[in-house]
Structure formats: C-alpha cells, structure tokens
PDB file of C-alpha atoms and ligand atoms in Angstrom:
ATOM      1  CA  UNK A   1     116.667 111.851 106.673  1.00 50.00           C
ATOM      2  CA  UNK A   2     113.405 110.133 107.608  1.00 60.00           C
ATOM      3  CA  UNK A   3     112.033 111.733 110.806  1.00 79.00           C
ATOM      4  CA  UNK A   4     111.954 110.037 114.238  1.00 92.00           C
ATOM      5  CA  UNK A   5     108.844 108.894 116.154  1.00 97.00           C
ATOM      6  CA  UNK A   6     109.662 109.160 120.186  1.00 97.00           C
ATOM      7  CA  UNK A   7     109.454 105.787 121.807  1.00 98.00           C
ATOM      8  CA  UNK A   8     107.817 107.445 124.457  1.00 98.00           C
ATOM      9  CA  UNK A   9     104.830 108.672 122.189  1.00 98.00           C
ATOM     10  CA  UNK A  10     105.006 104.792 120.519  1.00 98.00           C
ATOM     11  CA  UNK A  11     104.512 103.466 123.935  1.00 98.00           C
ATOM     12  CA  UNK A  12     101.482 106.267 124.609  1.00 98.00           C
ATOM     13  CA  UNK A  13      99.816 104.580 121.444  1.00 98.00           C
ATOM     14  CA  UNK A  14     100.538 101.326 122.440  1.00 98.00           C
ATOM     15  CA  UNK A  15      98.166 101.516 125.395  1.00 98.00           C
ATOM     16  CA  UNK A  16      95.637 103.975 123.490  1.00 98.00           C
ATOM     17  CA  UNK A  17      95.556 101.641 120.925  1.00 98.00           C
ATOM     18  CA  UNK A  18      94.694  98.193 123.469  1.00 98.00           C
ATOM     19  CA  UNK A  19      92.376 100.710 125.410  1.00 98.00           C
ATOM     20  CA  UNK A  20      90.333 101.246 121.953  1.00 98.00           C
ATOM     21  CA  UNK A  21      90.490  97.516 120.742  1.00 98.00           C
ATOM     22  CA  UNK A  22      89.352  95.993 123.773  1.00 98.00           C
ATOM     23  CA  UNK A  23      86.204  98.789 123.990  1.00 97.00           C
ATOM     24  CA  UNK A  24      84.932  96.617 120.978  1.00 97.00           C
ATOM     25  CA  UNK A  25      85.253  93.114 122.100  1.00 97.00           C
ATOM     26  CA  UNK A  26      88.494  92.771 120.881  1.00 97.00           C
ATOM     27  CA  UNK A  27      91.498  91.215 122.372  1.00 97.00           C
ATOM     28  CA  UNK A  28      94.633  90.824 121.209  1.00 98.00           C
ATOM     29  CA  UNK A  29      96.647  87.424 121.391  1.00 98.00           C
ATOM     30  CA  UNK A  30      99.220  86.217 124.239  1.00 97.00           C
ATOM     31  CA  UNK A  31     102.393  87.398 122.513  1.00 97.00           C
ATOM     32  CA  UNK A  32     100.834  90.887 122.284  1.00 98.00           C
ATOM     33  CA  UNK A  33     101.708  91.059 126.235  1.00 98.00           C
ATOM     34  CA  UNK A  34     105.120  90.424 125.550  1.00 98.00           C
ATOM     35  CA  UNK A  35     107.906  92.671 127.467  1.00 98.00           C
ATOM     36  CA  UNK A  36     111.191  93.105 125.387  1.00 98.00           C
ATOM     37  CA  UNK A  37     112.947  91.250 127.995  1.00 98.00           C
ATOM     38  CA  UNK A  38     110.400  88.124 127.925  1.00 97.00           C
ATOM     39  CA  UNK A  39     110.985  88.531 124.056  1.00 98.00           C
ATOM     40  CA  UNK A  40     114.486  88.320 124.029  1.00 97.00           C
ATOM     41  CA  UNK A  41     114.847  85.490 126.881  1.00 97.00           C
ATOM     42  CA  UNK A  42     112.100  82.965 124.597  1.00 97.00           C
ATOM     43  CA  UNK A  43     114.016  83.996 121.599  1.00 96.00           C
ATOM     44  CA  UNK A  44     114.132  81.219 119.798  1.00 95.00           C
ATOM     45  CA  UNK A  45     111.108  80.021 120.778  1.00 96.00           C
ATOM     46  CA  UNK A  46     109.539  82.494 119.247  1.00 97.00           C
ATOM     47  CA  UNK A  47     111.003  82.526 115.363  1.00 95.00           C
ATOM     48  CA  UNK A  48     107.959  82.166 113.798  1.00 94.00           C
ATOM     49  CA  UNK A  49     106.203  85.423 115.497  1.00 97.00           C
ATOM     50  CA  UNK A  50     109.155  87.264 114.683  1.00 97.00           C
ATOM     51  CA  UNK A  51     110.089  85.623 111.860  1.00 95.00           C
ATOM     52  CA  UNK A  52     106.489  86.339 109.805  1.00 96.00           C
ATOM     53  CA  UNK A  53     106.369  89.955 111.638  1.00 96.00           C
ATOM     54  CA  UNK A  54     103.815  89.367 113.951  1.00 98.00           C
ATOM     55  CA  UNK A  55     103.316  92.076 116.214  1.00 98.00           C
ATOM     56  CA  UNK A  56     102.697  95.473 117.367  1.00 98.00           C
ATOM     57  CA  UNK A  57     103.320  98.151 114.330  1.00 98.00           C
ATOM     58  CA  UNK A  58     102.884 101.881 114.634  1.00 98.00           C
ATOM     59  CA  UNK A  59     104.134 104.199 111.651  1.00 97.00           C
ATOM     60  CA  UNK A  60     104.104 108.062 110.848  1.00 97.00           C
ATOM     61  CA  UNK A  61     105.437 106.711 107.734  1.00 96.00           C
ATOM     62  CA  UNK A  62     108.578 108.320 108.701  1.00 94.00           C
ATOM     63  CA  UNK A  63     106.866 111.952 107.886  1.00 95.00           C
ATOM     64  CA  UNK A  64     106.868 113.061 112.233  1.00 94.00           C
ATOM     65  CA  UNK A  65     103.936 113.827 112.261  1.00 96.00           C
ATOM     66  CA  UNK A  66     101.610 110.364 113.628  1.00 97.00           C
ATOM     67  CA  UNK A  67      97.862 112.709 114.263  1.00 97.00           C
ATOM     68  CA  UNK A  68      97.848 113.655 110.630  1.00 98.00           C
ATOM     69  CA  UNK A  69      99.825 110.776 108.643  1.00 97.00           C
ATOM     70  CA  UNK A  70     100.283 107.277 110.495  1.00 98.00           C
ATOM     71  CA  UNK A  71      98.396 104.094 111.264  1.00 98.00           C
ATOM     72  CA  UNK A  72      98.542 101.712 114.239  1.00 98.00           C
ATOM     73  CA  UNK A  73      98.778  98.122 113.009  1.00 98.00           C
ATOM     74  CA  UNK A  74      98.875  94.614 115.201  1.00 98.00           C
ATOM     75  CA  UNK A  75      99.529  91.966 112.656  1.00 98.00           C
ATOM     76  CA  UNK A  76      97.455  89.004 114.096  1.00 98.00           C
ATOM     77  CA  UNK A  77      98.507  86.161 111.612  1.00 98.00           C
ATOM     78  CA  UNK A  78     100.799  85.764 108.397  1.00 97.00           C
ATOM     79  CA  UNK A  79     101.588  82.984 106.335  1.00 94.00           C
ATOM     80  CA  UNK A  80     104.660  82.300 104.235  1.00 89.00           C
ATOM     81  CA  UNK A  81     105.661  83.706 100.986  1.00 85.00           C
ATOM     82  CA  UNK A  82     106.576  79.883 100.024  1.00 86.00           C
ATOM     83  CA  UNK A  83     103.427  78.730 100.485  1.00 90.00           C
ATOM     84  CA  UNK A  84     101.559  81.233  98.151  1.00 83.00           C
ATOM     85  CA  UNK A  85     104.242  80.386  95.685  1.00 84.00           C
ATOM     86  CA  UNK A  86     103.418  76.519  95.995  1.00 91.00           C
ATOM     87  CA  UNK A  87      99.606  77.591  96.327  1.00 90.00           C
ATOM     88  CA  UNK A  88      98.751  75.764  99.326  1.00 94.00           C
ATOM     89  CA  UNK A  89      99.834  75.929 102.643  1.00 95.00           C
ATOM     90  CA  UNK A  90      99.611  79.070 105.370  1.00 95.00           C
ATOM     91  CA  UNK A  91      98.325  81.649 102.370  1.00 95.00           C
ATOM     92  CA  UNK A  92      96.594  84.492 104.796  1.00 96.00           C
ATOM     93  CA  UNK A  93      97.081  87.296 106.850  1.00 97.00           C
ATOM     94  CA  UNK A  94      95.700  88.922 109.320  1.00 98.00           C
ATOM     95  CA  UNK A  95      95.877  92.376 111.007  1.00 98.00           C
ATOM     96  CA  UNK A  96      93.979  94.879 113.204  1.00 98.00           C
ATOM     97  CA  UNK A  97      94.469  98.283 112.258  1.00 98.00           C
ATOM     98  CA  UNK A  98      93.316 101.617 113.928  1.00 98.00           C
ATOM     99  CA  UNK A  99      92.797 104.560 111.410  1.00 98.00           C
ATOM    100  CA  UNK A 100      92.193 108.102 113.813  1.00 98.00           C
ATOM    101  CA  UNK A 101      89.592 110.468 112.801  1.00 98.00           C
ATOM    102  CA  UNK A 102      91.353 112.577 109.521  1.00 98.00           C
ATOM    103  CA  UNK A 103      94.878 110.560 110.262  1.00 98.00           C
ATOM    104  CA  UNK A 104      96.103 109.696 106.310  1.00 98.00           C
ATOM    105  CA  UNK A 105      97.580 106.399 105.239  1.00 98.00           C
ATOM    106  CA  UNK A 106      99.168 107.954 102.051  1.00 98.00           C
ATOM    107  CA  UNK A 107      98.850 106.438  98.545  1.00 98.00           C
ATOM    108  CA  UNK A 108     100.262 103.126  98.171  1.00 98.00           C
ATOM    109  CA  UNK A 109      99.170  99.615  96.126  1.00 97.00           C
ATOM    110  CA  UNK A 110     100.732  96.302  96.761  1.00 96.00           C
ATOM    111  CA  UNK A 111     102.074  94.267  94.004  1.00 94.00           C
ATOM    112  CA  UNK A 112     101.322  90.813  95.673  1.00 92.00           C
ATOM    113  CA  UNK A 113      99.027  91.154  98.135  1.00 94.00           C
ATOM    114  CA  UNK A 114      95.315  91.363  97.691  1.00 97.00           C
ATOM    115  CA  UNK A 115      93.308  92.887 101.129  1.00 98.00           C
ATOM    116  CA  UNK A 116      90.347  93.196 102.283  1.00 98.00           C
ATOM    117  CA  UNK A 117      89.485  96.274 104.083  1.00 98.00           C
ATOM    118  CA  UNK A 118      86.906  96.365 107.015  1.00 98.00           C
ATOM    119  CA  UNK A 119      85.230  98.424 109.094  1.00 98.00           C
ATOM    120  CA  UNK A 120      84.791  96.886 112.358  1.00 98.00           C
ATOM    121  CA  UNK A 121      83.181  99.789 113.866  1.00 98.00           C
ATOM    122  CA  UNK A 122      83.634 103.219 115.125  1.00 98.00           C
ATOM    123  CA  UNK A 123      83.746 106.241 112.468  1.00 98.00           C
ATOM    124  CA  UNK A 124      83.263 105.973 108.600  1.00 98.00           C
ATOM    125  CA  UNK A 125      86.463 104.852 106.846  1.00 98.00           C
ATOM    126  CA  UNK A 126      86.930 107.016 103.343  1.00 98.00           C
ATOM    127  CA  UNK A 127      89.229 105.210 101.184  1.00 98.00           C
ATOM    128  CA  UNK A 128      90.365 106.984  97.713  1.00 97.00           C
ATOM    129  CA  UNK A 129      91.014 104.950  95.096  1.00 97.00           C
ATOM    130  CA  UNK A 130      93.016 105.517  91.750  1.00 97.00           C
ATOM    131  CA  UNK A 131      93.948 102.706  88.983  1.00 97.00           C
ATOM    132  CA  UNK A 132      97.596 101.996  87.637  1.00 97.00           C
ATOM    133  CA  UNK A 133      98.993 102.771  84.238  1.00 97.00           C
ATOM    134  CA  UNK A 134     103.127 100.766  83.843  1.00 97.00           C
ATOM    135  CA  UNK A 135     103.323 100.785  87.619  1.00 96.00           C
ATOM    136  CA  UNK A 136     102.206 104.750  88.368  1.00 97.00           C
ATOM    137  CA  UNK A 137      99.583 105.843  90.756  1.00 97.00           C
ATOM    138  CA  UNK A 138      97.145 107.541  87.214  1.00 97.00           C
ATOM    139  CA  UNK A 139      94.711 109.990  88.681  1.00 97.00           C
ATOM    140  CA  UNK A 140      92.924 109.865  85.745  1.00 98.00           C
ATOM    141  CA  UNK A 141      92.151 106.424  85.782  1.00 97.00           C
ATOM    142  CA  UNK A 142      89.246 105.077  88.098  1.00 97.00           C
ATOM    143  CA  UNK A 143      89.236 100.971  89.422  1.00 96.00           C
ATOM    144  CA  UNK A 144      86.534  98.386  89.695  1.00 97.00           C
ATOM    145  CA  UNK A 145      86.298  96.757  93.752  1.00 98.00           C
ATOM    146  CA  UNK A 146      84.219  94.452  95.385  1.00 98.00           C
ATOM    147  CA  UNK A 147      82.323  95.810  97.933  1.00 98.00           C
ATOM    148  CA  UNK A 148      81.055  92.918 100.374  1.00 98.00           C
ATOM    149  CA  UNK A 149      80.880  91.040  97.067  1.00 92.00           C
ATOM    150  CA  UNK A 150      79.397  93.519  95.011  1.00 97.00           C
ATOM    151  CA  UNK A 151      80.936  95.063  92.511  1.00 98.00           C
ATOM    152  CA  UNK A 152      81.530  99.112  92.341  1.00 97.00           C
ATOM    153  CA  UNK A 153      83.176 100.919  90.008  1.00 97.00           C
ATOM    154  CA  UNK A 154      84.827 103.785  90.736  1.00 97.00           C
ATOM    155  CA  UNK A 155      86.113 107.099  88.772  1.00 96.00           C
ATOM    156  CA  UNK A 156      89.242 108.219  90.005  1.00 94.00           C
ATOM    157  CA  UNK A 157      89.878 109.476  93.104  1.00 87.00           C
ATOM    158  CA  UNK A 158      86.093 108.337  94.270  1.00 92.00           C
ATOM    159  CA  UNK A 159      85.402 108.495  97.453  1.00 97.00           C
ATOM    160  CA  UNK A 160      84.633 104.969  98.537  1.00 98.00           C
ATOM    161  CA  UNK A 161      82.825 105.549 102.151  1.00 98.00           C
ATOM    162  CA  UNK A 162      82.526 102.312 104.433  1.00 98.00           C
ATOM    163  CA  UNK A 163      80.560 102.551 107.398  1.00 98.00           C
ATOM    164  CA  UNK A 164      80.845  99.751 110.294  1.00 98.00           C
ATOM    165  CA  UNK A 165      80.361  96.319 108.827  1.00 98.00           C
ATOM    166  CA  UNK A 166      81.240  97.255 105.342  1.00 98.00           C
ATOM    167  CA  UNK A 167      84.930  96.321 103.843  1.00 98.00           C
ATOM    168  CA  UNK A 168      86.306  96.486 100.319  1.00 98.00           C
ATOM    169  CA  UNK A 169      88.501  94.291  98.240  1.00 98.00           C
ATOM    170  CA  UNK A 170      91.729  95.497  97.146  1.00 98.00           C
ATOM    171  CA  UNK A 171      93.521  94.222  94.408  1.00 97.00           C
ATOM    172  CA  UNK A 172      97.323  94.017  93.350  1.00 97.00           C
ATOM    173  CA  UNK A 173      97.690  97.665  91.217  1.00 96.00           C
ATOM    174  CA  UNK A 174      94.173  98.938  93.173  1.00 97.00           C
ATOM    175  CA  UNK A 175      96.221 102.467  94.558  1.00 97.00           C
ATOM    176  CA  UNK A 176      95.008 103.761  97.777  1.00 98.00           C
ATOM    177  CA  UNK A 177      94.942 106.133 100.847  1.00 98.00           C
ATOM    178  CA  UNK A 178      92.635 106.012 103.532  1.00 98.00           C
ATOM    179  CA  UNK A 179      91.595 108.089 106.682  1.00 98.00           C
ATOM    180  CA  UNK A 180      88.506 108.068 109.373  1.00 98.00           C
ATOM    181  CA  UNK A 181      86.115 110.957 109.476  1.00 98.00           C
ATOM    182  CA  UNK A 182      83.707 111.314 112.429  1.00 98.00           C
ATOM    183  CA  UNK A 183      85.696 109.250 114.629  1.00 98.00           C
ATOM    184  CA  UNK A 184      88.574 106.765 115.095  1.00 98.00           C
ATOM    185  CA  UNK A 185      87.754 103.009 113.183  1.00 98.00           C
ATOM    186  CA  UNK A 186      88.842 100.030 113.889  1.00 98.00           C
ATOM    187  CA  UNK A 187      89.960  98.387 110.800  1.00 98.00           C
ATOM    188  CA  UNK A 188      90.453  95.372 110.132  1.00 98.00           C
ATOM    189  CA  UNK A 189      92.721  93.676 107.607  1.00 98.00           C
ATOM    190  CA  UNK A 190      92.415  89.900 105.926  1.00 98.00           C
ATOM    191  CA  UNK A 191      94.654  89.644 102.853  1.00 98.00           C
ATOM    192  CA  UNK A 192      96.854  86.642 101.103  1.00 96.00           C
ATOM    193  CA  UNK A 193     100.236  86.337 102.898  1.00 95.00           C
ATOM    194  CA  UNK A 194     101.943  89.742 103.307  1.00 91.00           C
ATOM    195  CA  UNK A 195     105.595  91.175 103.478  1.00 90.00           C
ATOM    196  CA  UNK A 196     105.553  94.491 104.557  1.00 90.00           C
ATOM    197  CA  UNK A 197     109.318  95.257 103.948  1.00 89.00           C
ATOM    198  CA  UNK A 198     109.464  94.675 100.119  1.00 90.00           C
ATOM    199  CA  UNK A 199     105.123  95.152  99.472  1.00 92.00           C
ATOM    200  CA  UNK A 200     104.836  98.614  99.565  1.00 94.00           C
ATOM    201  CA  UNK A 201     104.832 101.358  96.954  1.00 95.00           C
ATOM    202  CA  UNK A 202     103.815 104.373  97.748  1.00 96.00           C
ATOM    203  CA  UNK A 203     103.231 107.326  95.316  1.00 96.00           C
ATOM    204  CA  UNK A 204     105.008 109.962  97.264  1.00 95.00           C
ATOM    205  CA  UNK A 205     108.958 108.386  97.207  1.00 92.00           C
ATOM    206  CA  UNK A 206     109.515 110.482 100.449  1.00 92.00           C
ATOM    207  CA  UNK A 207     107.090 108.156 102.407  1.00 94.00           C
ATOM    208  CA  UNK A 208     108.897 104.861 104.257  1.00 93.00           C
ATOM    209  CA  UNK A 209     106.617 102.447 105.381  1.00 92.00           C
ATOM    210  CA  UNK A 210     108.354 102.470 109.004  1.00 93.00           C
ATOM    211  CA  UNK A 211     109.273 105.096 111.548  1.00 92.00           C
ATOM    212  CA  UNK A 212     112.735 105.683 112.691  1.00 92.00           C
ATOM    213  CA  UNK A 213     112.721 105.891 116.640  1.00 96.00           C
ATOM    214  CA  UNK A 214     114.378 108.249 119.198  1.00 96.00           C
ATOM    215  CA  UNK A 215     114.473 105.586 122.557  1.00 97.00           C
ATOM    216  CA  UNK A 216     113.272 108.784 124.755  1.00 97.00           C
ATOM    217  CA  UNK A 217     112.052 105.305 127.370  1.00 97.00           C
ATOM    218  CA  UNK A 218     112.015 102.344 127.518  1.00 98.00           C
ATOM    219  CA  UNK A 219     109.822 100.221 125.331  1.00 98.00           C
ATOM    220  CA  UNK A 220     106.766  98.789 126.537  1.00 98.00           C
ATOM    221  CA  UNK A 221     106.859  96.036 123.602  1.00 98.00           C
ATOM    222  CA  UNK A 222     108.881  95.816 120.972  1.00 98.00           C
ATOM    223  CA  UNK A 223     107.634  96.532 117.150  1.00 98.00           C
ATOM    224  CA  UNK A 224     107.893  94.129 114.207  1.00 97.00           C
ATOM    225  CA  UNK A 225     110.200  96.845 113.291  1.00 96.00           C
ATOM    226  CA  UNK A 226     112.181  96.095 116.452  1.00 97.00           C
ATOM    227  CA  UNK A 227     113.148  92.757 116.231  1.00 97.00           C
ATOM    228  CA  UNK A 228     115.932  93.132 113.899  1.00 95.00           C
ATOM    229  CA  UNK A 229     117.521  95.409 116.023  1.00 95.00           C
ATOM    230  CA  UNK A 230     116.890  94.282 119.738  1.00 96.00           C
ATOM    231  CA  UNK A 231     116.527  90.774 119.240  1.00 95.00           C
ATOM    232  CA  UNK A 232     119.899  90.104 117.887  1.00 87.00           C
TER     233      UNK A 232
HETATM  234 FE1  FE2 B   1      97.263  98.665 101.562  1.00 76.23          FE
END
C-alpha cells in the first residue's frame, strides 16, 4: 500500500513553500488563501478551480519519504482538454513548482503534454533525460531538447544542468527526473493543457503521482488531491 504523507508535515510545507515563493517576488493568486471551509461554502462558485485542478499540490509520490523523493507544486492556470482537441481555446498551463536541494522527481514522460521547464532562481536544476523505445523509459537511447530555443542533444542519461533563467523544452516521450543541487529552485512550469490524473507514466510502477494522507490536523488548504474527497 502506497505510504501516507502526515497532513501535519503537508501543512509545514505549505507555509515553507509560500515563505520561499514570496522571497522571489512571487505571489500566489487569491484562491491560494483559501481555508477548506471558505472552499466548501463557495463551492460551486468555484468549479472551474477545482474542476481544472488548480491548486496547492505536494507529493512524496506516495514513496514516505518527501526530503529525498517529492515536489511541491501550485498549479497557477490550466486549460481544457476540449480545447486542445478542437485546437483553439484555453490550450496552457501553468504551475510553480519547488524542487529542494537533492529532492528526486522520479522518471516519468507525459504522453500529451509538452512543458517547459524553468529555473526561476535559487540552486541549479539537473534534469536527466532518456528517449523512448514502444512506450519504455530506454537508457540507451539519448533525446534532442530545446534549450531557450536552442537545440541540444543529449546522450542518455545526460546531465542537462539549468542555472537561474535557463528552462528546457520537454516533449511528449522526452523521459525525465529532476532534482536541485546547491540549493532549493524555484521552478517554474508552462506546458499545453495538463491532466495530472491520467498524464503520468513513470518508469518505476511503484511510484503514484499523489500522496495518500494521514489527517494528523487539520488542513490549512486543501490539495487538488483534496477536492474529491472534502468537497463532496
Ligand atoms: Fe514532467
């Protein structure tokens, strides 16, 4: 059974996380404030934050273990999978993304969603990169990215290294894990519309893409993961 994060530890991030953003210029928007209960009184109201999974997102990728393998996630913005299908319309997302010094966002591609990557400051973000042979993770086989529009290509498993300012496209099939060294980065994340229940494949089947959670307190805010749940 996938491994419980303690709401009291989620809550702990929550506020490290807001603490960090806001020492580089960046705030989040009004719904980020949020309490469950203002949540669950403007209910309907507020279908289309909950309803494209807007919100506060923290994982340990249901491993326990956040400090070594987990990433805090706010997703800003998110269009609609209809849209993209009719290829116009709300086609974008948005998220900011906090990846701790030598904290691991395991192996994973997307099948529909092409992101970009970007360092918005802080430490260096290393991202290693493999290509995809019938729908595997192939560590033999290197990729081709942009880099800030310039093209780089890559033998497998190469280190890509992006210091602040620098981001990386990613491609449907592009696999890759990423972690911070010499500090904590803000990331940030602009991609085509994304749906993180069904757009995740991750090499190692043992990783989930959300945390289960042992209510220890009371939440702070609730999760994108939350809403199903609590906002009944
Ligand atoms: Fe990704």
């Amino acid at each position: 059974m996938t491994k419980q994060m303690k709401r009291s530890d989620i809550n702990r991030i929550i506020r490290e996380s807001e603490a960090f953003m806001r020492s580089h210029g960046y705030v989040l928007p009004p719904f980020s404030r949020m309490t469950p209960n203002d949540m669950k009184v403007r209910k309907q109201e507020l279908g289309n934050i909950t309803g494209s999974g807007l919100g506060w997102d923290i994982t340990d990728f249901g491993l326990g273990d956040f400090q070594k393998t987990g990433l805090f996630l706010f997703t800003t913005r998110n269009g609609h999978i209809e849209d993209l299908k009719q290829g116009r319309g709300m086609l974008y997302a948005e998220k900011a993304m906090i990846s701790r010094k030598d904290q691991l966002t395991p192996m994973h591609k997307h099948v529909f969603k092409t992101e970009d990557i970007i360092n918005r400051g802080g430490g260096t973000l290393v991202l290693e990169l493999f290509g995809d042979t019938d729908g595997h993770c192939d560590r033999d086989r290197g990729t081709t990215v942009a880099c800030d529009g310039l093209l780089r290509n890559l033998r497998p498993g190469e280190k890509l290294k992006l210091a602040a300012g620098e981001s990386v496209t990613l491609k449907p099939g592009d696999w890759h894990g990423f972690w911070a060294e010499g500090g904590d980065v803000f990331v940030a994340e602009v991609s085509t519309v994304n749906d993180d229940n069904t757009d995740n494949y991750f090499e190692d089947p043992a990783i989930s893409r959300f945390s289960g959670i042992e209510e220890d307190e009371a939440p702070v805010h609730l999760l994108v993961s939350d809403y199903g749940a609590w906002l009944r």
